PDB file of C-alpha atoms in Angstrom:
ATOM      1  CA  UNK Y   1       5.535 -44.520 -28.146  1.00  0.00           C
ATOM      2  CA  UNK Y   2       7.609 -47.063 -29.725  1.00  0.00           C
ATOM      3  CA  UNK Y   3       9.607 -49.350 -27.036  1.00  0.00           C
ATOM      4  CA  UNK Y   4      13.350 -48.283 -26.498  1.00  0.00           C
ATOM      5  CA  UNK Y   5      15.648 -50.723 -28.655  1.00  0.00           C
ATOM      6  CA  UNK Y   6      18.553 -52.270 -25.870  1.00  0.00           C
ATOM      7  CA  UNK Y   7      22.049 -51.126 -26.388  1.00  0.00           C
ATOM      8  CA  UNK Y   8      24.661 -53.974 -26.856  1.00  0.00           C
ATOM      9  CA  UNK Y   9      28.965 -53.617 -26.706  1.00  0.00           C
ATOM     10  CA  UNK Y  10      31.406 -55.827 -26.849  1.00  0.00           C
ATOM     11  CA  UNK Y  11      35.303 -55.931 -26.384  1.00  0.00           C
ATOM     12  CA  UNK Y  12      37.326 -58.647 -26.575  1.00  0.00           C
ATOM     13  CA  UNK Y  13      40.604 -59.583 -25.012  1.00  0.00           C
ATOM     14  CA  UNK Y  14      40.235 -58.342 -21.826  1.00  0.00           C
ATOM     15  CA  UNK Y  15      41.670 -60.045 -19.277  1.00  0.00           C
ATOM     16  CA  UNK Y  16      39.447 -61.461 -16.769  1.00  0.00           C
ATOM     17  CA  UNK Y  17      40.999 -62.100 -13.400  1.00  0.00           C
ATOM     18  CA  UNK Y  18      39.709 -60.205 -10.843  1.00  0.00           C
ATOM     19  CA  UNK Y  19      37.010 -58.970 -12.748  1.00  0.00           C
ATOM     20  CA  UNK Y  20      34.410 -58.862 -10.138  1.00  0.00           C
ATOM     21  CA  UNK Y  21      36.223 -56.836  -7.955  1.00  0.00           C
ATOM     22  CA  UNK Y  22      36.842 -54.320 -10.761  1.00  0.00           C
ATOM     23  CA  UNK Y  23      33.072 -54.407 -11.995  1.00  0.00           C
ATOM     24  CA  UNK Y  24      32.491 -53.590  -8.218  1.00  0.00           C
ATOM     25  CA  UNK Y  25      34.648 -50.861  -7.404  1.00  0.00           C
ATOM     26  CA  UNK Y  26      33.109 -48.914 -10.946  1.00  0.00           C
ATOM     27  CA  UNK Y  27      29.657 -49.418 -10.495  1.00  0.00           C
ATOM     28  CA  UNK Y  28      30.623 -47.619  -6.719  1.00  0.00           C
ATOM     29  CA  UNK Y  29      32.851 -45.025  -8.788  1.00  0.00           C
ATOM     30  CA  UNK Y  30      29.706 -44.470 -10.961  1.00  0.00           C
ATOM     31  CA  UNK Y  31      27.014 -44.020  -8.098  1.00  0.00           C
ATOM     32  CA  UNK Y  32      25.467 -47.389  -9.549  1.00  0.00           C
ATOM     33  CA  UNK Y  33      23.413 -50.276  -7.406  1.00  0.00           C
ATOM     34  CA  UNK Y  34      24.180 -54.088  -8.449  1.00  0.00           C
ATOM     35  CA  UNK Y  35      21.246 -56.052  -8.336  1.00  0.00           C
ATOM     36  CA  UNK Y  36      23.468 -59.506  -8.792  1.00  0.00           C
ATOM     37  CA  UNK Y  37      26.041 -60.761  -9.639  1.00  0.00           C
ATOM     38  CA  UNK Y  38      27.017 -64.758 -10.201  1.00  0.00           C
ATOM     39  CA  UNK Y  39      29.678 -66.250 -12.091  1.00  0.00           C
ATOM     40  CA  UNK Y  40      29.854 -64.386 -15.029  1.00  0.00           C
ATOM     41  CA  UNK Y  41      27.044 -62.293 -15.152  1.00  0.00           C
ATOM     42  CA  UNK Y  42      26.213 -59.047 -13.322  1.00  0.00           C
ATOM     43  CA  UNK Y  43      22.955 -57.511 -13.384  1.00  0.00           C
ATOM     44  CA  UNK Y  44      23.612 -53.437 -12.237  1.00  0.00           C
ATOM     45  CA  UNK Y  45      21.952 -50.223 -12.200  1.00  0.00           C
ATOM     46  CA  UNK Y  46      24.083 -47.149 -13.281  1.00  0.00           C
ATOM     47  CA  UNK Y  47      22.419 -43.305 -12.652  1.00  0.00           C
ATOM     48  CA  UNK Y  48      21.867 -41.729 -16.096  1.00  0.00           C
ATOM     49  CA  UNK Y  49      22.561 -38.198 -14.252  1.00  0.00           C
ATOM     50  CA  UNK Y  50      24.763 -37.560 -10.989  1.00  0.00           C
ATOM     51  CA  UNK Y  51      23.804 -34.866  -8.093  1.00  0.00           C
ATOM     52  CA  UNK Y  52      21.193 -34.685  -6.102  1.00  0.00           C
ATOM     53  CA  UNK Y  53      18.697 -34.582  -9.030  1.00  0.00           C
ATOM     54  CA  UNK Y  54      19.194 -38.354 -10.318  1.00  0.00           C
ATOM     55  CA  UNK Y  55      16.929 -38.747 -13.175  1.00  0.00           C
ATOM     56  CA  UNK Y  56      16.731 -42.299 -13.196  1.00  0.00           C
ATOM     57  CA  UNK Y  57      19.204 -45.233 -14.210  1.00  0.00           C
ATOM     58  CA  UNK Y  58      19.974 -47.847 -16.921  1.00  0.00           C
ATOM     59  CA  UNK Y  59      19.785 -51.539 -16.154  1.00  0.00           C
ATOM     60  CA  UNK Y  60      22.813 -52.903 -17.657  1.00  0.00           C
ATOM     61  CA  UNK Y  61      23.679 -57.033 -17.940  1.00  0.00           C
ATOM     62  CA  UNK Y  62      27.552 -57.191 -17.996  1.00  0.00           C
ATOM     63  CA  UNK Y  63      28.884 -60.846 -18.830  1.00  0.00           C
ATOM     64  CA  UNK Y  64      31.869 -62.640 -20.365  1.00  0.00           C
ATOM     65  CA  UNK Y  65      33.203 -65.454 -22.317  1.00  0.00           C
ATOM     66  CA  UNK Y  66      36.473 -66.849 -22.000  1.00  0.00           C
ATOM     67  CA  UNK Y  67      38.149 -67.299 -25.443  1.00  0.00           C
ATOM     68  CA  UNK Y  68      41.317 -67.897 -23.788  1.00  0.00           C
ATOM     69  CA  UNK Y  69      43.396 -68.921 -20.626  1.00  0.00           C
ATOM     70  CA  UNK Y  70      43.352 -65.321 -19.781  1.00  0.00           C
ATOM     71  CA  UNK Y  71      41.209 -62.983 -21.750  1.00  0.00           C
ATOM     72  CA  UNK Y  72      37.810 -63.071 -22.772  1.00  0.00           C
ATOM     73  CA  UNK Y  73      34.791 -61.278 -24.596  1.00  0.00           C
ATOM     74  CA  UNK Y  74      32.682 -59.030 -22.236  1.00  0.00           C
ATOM     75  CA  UNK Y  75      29.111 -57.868 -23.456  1.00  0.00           C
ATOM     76  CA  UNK Y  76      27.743 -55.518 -21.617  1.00  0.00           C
ATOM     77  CA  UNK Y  77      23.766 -55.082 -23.135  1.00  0.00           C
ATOM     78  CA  UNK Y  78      21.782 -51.954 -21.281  1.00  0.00           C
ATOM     79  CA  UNK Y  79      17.646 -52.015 -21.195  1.00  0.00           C
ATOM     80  CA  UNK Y  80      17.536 -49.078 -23.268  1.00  0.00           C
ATOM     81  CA  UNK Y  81      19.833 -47.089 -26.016  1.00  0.00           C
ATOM     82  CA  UNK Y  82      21.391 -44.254 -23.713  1.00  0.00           C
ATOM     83  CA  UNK Y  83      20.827 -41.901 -27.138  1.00  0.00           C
ATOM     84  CA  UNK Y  84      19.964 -38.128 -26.799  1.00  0.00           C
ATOM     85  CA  UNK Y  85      16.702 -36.789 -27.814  1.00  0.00           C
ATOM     86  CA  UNK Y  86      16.326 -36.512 -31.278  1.00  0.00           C
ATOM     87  CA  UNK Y  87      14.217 -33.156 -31.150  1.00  0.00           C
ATOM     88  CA  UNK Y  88      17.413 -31.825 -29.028  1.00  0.00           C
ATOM     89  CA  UNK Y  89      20.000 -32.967 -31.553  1.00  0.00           C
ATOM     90  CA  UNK Y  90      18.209 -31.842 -34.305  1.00  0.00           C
ATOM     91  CA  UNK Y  91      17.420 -28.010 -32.863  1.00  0.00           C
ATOM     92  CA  UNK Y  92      20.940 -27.968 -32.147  1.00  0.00           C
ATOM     93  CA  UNK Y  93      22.242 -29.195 -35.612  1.00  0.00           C
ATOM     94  CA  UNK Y  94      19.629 -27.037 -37.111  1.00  0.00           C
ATOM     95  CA  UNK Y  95      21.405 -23.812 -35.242  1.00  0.00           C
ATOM     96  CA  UNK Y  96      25.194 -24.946 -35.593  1.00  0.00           C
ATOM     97  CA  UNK Y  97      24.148 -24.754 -39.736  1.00  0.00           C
ATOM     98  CA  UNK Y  98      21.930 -21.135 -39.410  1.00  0.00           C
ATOM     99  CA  UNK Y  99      25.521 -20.153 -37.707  1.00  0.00           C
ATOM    100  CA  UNK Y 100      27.899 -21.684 -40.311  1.00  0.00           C
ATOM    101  CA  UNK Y 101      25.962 -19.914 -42.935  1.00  0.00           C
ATOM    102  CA  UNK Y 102      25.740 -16.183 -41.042  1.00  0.00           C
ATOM    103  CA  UNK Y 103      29.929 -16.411 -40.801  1.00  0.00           C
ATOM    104  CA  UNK Y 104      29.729 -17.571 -44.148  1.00  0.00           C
ATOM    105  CA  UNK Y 105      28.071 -15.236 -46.198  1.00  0.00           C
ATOM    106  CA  UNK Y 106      28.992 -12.363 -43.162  1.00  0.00           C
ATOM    107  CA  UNK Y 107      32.465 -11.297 -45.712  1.00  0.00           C
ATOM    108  CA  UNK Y 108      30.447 -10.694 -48.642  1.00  0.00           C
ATOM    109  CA  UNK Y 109      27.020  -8.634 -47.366  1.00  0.00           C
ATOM    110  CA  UNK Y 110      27.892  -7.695 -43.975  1.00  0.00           C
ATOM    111  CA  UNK Y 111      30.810  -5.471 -43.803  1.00  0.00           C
ATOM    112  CA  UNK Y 112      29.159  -2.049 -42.731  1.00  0.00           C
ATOM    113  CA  UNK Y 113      26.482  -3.573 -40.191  1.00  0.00           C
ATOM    114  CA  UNK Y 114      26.001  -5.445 -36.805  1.00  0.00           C
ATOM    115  CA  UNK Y 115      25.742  -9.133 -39.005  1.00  0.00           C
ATOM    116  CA  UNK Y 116      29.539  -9.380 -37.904  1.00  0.00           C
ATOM    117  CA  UNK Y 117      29.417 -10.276 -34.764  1.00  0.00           C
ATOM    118  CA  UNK Y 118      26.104 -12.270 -34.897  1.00  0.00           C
ATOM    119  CA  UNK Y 119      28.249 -14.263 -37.640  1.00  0.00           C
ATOM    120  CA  UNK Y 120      31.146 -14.832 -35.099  1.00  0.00           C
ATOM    121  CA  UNK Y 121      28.906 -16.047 -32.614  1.00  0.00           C
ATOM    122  CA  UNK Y 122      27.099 -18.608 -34.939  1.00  0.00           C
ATOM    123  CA  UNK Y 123      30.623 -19.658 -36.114  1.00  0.00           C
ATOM    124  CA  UNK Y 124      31.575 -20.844 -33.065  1.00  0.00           C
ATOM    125  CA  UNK Y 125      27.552 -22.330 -32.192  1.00  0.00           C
ATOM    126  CA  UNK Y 126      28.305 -24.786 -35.197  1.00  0.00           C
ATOM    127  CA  UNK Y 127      31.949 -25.439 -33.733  1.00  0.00           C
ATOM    128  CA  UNK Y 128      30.364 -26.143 -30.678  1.00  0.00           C
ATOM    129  CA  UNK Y 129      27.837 -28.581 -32.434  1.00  0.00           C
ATOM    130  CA  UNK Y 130      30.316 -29.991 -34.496  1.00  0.00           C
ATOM    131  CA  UNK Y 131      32.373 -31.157 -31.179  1.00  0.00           C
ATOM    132  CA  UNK Y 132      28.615 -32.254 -29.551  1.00  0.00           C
ATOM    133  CA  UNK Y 133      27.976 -34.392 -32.492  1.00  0.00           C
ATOM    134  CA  UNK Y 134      31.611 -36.021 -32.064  1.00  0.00           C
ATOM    135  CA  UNK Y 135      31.019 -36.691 -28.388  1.00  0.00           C
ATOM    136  CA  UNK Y 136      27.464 -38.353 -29.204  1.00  0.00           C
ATOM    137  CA  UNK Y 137      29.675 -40.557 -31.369  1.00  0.00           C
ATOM    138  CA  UNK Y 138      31.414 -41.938 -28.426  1.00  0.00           C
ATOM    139  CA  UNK Y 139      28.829 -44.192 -26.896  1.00  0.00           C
ATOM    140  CA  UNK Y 140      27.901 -42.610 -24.132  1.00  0.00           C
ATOM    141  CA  UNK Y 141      27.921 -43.683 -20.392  1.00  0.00           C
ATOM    142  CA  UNK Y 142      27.633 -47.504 -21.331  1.00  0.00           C
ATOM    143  CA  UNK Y 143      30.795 -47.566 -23.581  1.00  0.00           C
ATOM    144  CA  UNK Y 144      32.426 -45.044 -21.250  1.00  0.00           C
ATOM    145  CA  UNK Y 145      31.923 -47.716 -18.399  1.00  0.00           C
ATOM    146  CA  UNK Y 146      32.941 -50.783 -20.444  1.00  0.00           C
ATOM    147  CA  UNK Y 147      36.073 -48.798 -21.531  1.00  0.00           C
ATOM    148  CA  UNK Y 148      37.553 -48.322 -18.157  1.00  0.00           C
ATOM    149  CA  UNK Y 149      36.525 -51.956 -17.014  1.00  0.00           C
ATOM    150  CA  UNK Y 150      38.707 -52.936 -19.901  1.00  0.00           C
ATOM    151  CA  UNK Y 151      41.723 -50.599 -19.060  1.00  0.00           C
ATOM    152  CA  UNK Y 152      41.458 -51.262 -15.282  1.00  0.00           C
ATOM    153  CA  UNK Y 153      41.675 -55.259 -16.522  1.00  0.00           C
ATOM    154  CA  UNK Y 154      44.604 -54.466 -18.948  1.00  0.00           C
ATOM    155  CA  UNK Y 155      46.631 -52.746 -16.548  1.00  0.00           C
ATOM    156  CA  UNK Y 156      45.858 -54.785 -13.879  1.00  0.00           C
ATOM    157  CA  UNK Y 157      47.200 -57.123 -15.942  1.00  0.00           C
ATOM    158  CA  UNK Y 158      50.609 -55.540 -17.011  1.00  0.00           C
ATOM    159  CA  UNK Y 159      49.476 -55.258 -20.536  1.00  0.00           C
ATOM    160  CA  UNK Y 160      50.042 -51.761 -22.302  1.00  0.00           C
ATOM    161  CA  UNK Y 161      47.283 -49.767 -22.859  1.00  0.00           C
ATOM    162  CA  UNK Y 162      46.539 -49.112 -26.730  1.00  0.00           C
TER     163      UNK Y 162
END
């Protein structure tokens, strides 16, 4: 099995006072561990599942570069890419475009039979895939968690969010 390839973000001009406290209180908000954390690098552990049932966690780095009096460049680089399985994704695709072809073709050959409402239902499996394939898009838990580090910072700091 090939080794998991690590997942790096970035996002710059975020301001960085109080930082600590912030990367503290969202690692708690996230059911997350911190293994350390000195000067301007935190080593944590966020839960890849919450519950009861935890499935495991990512170990994510989390450090920054000033580029300014203020603001600076945080990286945040997790162990492994927090991707979905592949088999998964590509059943579901594989369905969403069986179901996009059924309401398709349902007008033309499938007026007097049952086909109709087999087609509505694979209509709205490929909506549904088409709105899981935009949420894969989105980076997942690590860019979710950088995301709010960097709005907490930016309203923290009186800046407008964008």
């Amino acid at each position: 099995m090939p080794e998991p390839s690590p997942l790096e973000l970035t996002e710059d001009r975020i301001p960085f006072t109080g930082i600590e406290e912030s990367i503290r209180e969202l690692v708690e908000l996230y059911g997350g561990e911190i293994m350390s954390g000195e000067g301007s690098e935190w080593r944590f552990v966020l839960p890849l599942r919450r519950g009861l049932a935890v499935a495991g966690g990512v170990e994510c780095t989390l450090s920054w570069a000033p580029v300014g009096e203020r603001e600076a460049t945080v990286r945040l680089v997790c162990d492994r890419d927090l991707d979905a399985p592949k088999a998964q994704r590509i059943l579901m695709l594989s369905a969403g475009v069986v179901g996009a072809l059924l309401f398709t073709i349902w007008p033309f050959y499938g007026r007097g039979n049952a086909l109709g409402t087999l087609a509505w239902v694979g209509g709205a499996l490929a909506l549904a895939v088409y709105f899981l394939t935009l949420k894969k898009t989105s980076g997942g838990l690590a860019h979710d968690f950088l995301q709010r580090l960097a709005r907490r910072q930016r309203s923290m700091a009186g800046e407008e969010p964008a």
